[in-house]
Amino acid sequence: MPDEAPDPAAGQRAGAMTGKVVVLGVTGGIAAYKAVSVCRMLVDAGCHVVPVMTRDARRFVGEATFSALASEPVMKSLWGEPDAIPHTRLGRRADLVVVAPATARFIGSYANGISDGLLLATVMATRAPVVVCPAMHTEMWEHPAVQENLEVLARRGVHVVSPEPGRLAGGDEGFGRLAEPGRIVDCVLGLLAGDHSKAGDHSKAGDHSKAGDHSKAGDHSKAGASLSGVHVLVSAGGTREAVDAVRVLTNRSSGKQGHAIAEAASLRGARVTLVTTTDRSVPHGIEVVRVESAAQMEKALLERSISAQVVVMAAAVADFRPKAAFEGKLHRSDGLPEILLEPTPDILMELSRSRRPGQLLVGFAAETEKVAERAKLKLLAKGVDLMVANDVSAPGAGFDADTNQVLLIDAAGSVEEIPLASKHAVAEAVLDKVARLMGPGRAPGQG
Ligand code: CTP
């Protein structure tokens, strides 16, 4: 058994998925040893795990390890199994198929419909959600063939758990290391809990069309461009600035739009960090940092922006805060307090000043009049690539609504109107625009 870091979420997962059938595909890479931990965590969570190993996977880890943990013989081949059609039987039995690690060769074959062997035949025969967890050397991970194949898979609704930076085979350091088992298992359990398992076809597993009326937001009804390997940092919610021990200055922001963007980016395969002032629940697989004030948000964002390729500043940051919070609670009998205000830091401006080369910065502009004009001025003043402008006084748009209506204004001056749509649909439109601005040559997973 490999060394394992303590897994803080293990208790929460225990026994949560009694009886769900998970096919665990293991392909031939050194990270196959980490699939042992994935197997054990899934069994601990109550899943019935059916291990499927390729020949090369068995060069790295013995099949007895998986069969003992899963209490199920390892399946290896289309031929010689007691069942004459093991792939279709497995595909139908599965509530979910997860492939960890997935080699470049597996990803290429799957994207191109080459059913070469039991595991590939199974992922093609199943109608259950499929989760692919790539692991390979940085050079291979960055190869356009691998990235394009992953984009094809993501467009078809396959969930990609992007790799991480760290130690690779042969003592190299870089990006491409298999995601930590806890992240993979969280993604699997999250999908099973959402009951995507009976979704019926692949596209539905990644389909957001139920979340709102995409058709109204232009051509965003299809699964969007993959953000696999991209680190997306998102802020959400209104900041709260302490007046005294019990009172705060805040605004009407609900955080819904920022959370929708984080969720949509995660479903497109991005590594997402969400810095939020809300206590909204966040799906598995998204790193959440809960903050309250503008100062806390600034610190959290500046620290994490170093590794991000995309930063989306959807939070409504207070523009002013009390110069100093009163100690304890102010009482009515104390008389009217005099509250001195000072400006908060402009976080977006700070992010723009310190941005790393190639990083894409997205701001939001909340306006009540002259929306496009004011948003363009803010785009220039804050040095961002894309401004999402909304008229917060328009019916159905802005704070606390479930819908929104925005203009996407880029630095080249192009303005795209997104008519009233769900905040999830608007999130997809924003990410489509981000993907277009990044272009096909984007460098995935750097840093
Ligand atoms: N913003 C920020 N830090 C602040 C204020 C705003 O990072 N202290 C960001 C917001 O998150 C948003 C963008 O700047 O992405 C524009 O915010 P908005 O409230 O529309 O504009 P302000 O710059 O605050 O200007 P004003 O309120 O005067 O319109």
mmCIF file of N, CA and C and ligand atoms in Angstrom, residues 235 294 313-319 344-349 362-367 378 382 387, ligand 1:
data_model
loop_
_atom_site.group_PDB
_atom_site.id
_atom_site.type_symbol
_atom_site.label_atom_id
_atom_site.label_comp_id
_atom_site.label_asym_id
_atom_site.label_seq_id
_atom_site.Cartn_x
_atom_site.Cartn_y
_atom_site.Cartn_z
ATOM 1 N N SER A 235 -14.194 34.911 -7.530
ATOM 2 C CA SER A 235 -14.662 35.494 -6.266
ATOM 3 C C SER A 235 -16.169 35.673 -6.358
ATOM 4 N N ALA A 294 -13.385 42.786 2.727
ATOM 5 C CA ALA A 294 -12.593 43.077 1.522
ATOM 6 C C ALA A 294 -11.121 42.749 1.760
ATOM 7 N N MET A 313 -13.618 38.111 -11.246
ATOM 8 C CA MET A 313 -13.912 38.916 -10.051
ATOM 9 C C MET A 313 -15.401 39.250 -10.041
ATOM 10 N N ALA A 314 -16.204 38.264 -9.599
ATOM 11 C CA ALA A 314 -17.656 38.462 -9.603
ATOM 12 C C ALA A 314 -18.154 39.012 -8.269
ATOM 13 N N ALA A 315 -17.270 39.110 -7.278
ATOM 14 C CA ALA A 315 -17.709 39.569 -5.949
ATOM 15 C C ALA A 315 -18.103 41.037 -5.982
ATOM 16 N N ALA A 316 -19.028 41.386 -5.102
ATOM 17 C CA ALA A 316 -19.387 42.797 -4.914
ATOM 18 C C ALA A 316 -18.623 43.271 -3.682
ATOM 19 N N VAL A 317 -17.486 43.880 -3.955
ATOM 20 C CA VAL A 317 -16.616 44.310 -2.845
ATOM 21 C C VAL A 317 -17.117 45.656 -2.336
ATOM 22 N N ALA A 318 -17.208 45.776 -1.023
ATOM 23 C CA ALA A 318 -17.625 47.071 -0.448
ATOM 24 C C ALA A 318 -16.610 48.130 -0.871
ATOM 25 N N ASP A 319 -17.104 49.307 -1.202
ATOM 26 C CA ASP A 319 -16.174 50.376 -1.592
ATOM 27 C C ASP A 319 -15.647 51.128 -0.379
ATOM 28 N N THR A 344 -11.918 50.901 0.621
ATOM 29 C CA THR A 344 -11.309 49.559 0.637
ATOM 30 C C THR A 344 -10.301 49.505 -0.523
ATOM 31 N N PRO A 345 -9.401 48.541 -0.524
ATOM 32 C CA PRO A 345 -8.520 48.406 -1.690
ATOM 33 C C PRO A 345 -9.338 47.981 -2.901
ATOM 34 N N ASP A 346 -8.961 48.449 -4.078
ATOM 35 C CA ASP A 346 -9.611 47.950 -5.296
ATOM 36 C C ASP A 346 -8.903 46.646 -5.670
ATOM 37 N N ILE A 347 -9.528 45.547 -5.336
ATOM 38 C CA ILE A 347 -8.867 44.232 -5.485
ATOM 39 C C ILE A 347 -8.585 43.933 -6.956
ATOM 40 N N LEU A 348 -9.567 44.257 -7.795
ATOM 41 C CA LEU A 348 -9.396 43.973 -9.226
ATOM 42 C C LEU A 348 -8.197 44.744 -9.780
ATOM 43 N N MET A 349 -8.065 45.974 -9.335
ATOM 44 C CA MET A 349 -6.931 46.790 -9.771
ATOM 45 C C MET A 349 -5.618 46.144 -9.280
ATOM 46 N N VAL A 362 -11.155 38.875 -15.590
ATOM 47 C CA VAL A 362 -12.553 39.202 -15.901
ATOM 48 C C VAL A 362 -13.136 39.997 -14.735
ATOM 49 N N GLY A 363 -13.706 41.155 -15.046
ATOM 50 C CA GLY A 363 -14.353 41.952 -14.007
ATOM 51 C C GLY A 363 -15.854 41.999 -14.232
ATOM 52 N N PHE A 364 -16.577 42.452 -13.224
ATOM 53 C CA PHE A 364 -18.010 42.663 -13.337
ATOM 54 C C PHE A 364 -18.276 44.155 -13.108
ATOM 55 N N ALA A 365 -19.225 44.688 -13.800
ATOM 56 C CA ALA A 365 -19.589 46.078 -13.556
ATOM 57 C C ALA A 365 -21.078 46.135 -13.251
ATOM 58 N N ALA A 366 -21.384 46.529 -12.022
ATOM 59 C CA ALA A 366 -22.787 46.662 -11.623
ATOM 60 C C ALA A 366 -23.179 48.115 -11.844
ATOM 61 N N GLU A 367 -24.142 48.323 -12.733
ATOM 62 C CA GLU A 367 -24.527 49.699 -13.067
ATOM 63 C C GLU A 367 -26.042 49.840 -13.009
ATOM 64 N N LYS A 378 -14.595 51.303 -16.916
ATOM 65 C CA LYS A 378 -14.044 50.462 -15.831
ATOM 66 C C LYS A 378 -13.051 49.447 -16.390
ATOM 67 N N LYS A 382 -9.344 49.536 -14.984
ATOM 68 C CA LYS A 382 -8.872 48.414 -14.166
ATOM 69 C C LYS A 382 -7.972 47.460 -14.957
ATOM 70 N N MET A 387 -15.171 42.555 -19.399
ATOM 71 C CA MET A 387 -16.046 43.117 -18.373
ATOM 72 C C MET A 387 -17.440 42.536 -18.586
HETATM 73 N N1 CTP B 1 -13.949 45.697 -7.266
HETATM 74 C C1 CTP B 1 -12.849 45.314 -6.534
HETATM 75 N N2 CTP B 1 -12.551 45.977 -5.385
HETATM 76 C C2 CTP B 1 -13.291 47.003 -4.973
HETATM 77 C C3 CTP B 1 -14.427 47.398 -5.711
HETATM 78 C C4 CTP B 1 -14.731 46.724 -6.866
HETATM 79 O O1 CTP B 1 -12.172 44.381 -6.904
HETATM 80 N N3 CTP B 1 -12.976 47.634 -3.844
HETATM 81 C C5 CTP B 1 -14.245 44.950 -8.507
HETATM 82 C C6 CTP B 1 -15.571 44.251 -8.528
HETATM 83 O O2 CTP B 1 -15.438 42.922 -8.027
HETATM 84 C C7 CTP B 1 -15.919 44.249 -9.996
HETATM 85 C C8 CTP B 1 -15.289 45.515 -10.516
HETATM 86 O O3 CTP B 1 -14.297 45.886 -9.560
HETATM 87 O O4 CTP B 1 -15.354 43.143 -10.671
HETATM 88 C C9 CTP B 1 -16.240 46.648 -10.693
HETATM 89 O O5 CTP B 1 -16.997 46.831 -9.520
HETATM 90 P P1 CTP B 1 -18.132 47.950 -9.418
HETATM 91 O O6 CTP B 1 -18.746 47.886 -8.052
HETATM 92 O O7 CTP B 1 -19.025 47.856 -10.595
HETATM 93 O O8 CTP B 1 -17.297 49.271 -9.605
HETATM 94 P P2 CTP B 1 -16.419 50.106 -8.635
HETATM 95 O O9 CTP B 1 -15.006 50.030 -9.091
HETATM 96 O O10 CTP B 1 -16.692 49.726 -7.225
HETATM 97 O O11 CTP B 1 -16.957 51.558 -8.932
HETATM 98 P P3 CTP B 1 -18.404 52.206 -8.590
HETATM 99 O O12 CTP B 1 -18.952 51.421 -7.411
HETATM 100 O O13 CTP B 1 -18.075 53.580 -8.264
HETATM 101 O O14 CTP B 1 -19.243 52.054 -9.824
#
